Short mmCIF file of C-alpha atoms in Angstrom, two decimals:
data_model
loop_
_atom_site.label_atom_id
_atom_site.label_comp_id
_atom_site.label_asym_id
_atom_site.label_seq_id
_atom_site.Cartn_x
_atom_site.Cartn_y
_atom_site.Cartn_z
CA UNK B 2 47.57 105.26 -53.77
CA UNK B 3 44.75 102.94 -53.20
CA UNK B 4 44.29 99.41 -53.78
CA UNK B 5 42.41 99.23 -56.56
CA UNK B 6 44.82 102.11 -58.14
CA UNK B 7 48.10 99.68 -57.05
CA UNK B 8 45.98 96.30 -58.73
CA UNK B 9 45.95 98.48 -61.66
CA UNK B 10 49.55 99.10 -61.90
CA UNK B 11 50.44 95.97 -61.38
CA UNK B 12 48.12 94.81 -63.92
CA UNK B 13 49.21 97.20 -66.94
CA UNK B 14 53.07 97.68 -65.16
CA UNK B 15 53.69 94.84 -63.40
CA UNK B 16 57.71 95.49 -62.79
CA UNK B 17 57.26 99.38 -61.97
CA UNK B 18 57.84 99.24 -58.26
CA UNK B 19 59.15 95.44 -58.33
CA UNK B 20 61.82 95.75 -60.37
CA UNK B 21 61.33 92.97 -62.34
CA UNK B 22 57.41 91.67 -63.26
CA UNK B 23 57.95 88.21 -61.18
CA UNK B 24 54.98 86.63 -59.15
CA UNK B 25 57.06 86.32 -56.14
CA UNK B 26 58.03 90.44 -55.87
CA UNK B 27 54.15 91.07 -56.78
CA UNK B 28 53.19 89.31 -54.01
CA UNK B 29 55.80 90.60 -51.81
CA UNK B 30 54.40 94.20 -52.81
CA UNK B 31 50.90 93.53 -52.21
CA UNK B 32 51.45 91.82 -48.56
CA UNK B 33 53.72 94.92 -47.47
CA UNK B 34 50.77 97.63 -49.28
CA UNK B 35 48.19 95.50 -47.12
CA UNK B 36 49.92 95.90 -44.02
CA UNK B 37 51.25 99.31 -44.76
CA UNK B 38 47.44 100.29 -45.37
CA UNK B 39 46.43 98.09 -42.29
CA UNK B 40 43.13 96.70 -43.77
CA UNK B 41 43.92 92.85 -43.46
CA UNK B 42 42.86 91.72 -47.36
CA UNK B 43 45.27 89.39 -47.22
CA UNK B 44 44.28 87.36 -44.31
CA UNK B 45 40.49 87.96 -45.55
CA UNK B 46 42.13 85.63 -49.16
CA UNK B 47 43.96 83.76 -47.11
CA UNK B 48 40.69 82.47 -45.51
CA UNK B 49 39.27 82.40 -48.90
CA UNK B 50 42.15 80.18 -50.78
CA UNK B 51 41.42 77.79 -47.96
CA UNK B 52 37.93 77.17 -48.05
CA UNK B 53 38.03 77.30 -52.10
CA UNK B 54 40.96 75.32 -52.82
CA UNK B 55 40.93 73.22 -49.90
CA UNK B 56 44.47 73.83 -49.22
CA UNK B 57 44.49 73.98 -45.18
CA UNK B 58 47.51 75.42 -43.67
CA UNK B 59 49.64 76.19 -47.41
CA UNK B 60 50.08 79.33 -47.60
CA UNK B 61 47.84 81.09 -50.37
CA UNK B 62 50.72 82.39 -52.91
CA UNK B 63 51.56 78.62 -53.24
CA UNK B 64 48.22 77.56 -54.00
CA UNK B 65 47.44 80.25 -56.19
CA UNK B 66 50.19 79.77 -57.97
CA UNK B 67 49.74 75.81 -58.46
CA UNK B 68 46.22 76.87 -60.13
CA UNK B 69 48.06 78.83 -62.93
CA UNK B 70 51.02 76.14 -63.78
CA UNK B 71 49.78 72.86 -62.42
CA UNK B 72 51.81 70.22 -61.67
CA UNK B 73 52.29 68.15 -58.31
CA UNK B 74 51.58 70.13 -55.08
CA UNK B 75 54.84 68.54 -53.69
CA UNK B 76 57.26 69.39 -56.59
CA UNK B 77 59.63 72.10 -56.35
CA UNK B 78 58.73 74.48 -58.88
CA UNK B 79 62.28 75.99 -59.84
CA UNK B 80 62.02 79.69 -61.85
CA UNK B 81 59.26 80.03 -63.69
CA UNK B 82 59.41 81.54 -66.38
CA UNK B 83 58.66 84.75 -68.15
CA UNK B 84 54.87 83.68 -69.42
CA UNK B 85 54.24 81.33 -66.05
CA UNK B 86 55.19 85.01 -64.27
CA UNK B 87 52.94 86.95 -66.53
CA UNK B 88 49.99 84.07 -65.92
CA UNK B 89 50.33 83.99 -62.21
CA UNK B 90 50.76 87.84 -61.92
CA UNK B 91 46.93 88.22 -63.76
CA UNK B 92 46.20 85.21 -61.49
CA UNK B 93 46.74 86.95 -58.64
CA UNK B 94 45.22 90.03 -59.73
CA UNK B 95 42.05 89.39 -60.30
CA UNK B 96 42.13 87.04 -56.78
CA UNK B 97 42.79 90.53 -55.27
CA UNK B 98 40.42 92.51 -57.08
CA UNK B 99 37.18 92.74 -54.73
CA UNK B 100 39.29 92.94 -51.84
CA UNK B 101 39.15 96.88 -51.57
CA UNK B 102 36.27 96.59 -49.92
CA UNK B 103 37.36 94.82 -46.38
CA UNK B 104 37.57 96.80 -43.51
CA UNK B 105 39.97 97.64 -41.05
#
């Protein structure tokens, strides 16, 4: 499978290798694909989510995250629910999309 094929299941089937279609297994999946594959995209947003978002050492899921559902950077966010899941997961999706293209 490649990346853009696995973005595209998780776009249109976003609990088929999760389990259940939550933004914390989705990113979970996507870290352990990236370092299965080897090809460092997520350090490459990681670097990105910084320098856009200003967000210095948090790590990127947070941040990303905080620009779906808002609220106070220091709150704890508690479950989300099904729709703030569904929002973050398309979030995240098209932050990942473009990211085929880094190199090993």
């Amino acid at each position: 499978m490649t990346w853009a094929e696995l973005l595209d299941e998780i776009e249109h089937r976003p609990g088929m290798y999760t389990g259940r279609p939550t933004y914390e297994r989705t990113v979970f999946l996507v870290q352990g694909f990236d370092l299965a594959e080897g090809r460092n995209r997520i350090a490459v947003l990681q670097e990105r989510v910084r320098r856009q978002y200003d967000s210095g050492p948090i790590a990127w899921p947070w941040v990303l995250l905080r620009q779906v559902i808002g609220g106070e950077s220091s709150a704890d966010l508690g479950p989300l629910t099904p729709e703030q899941d569904a929002a973050a997961i398309a979030f995240l999706v098209g932050n990942l999309r473009g990211l085929d293209s880094v190199e090993e």
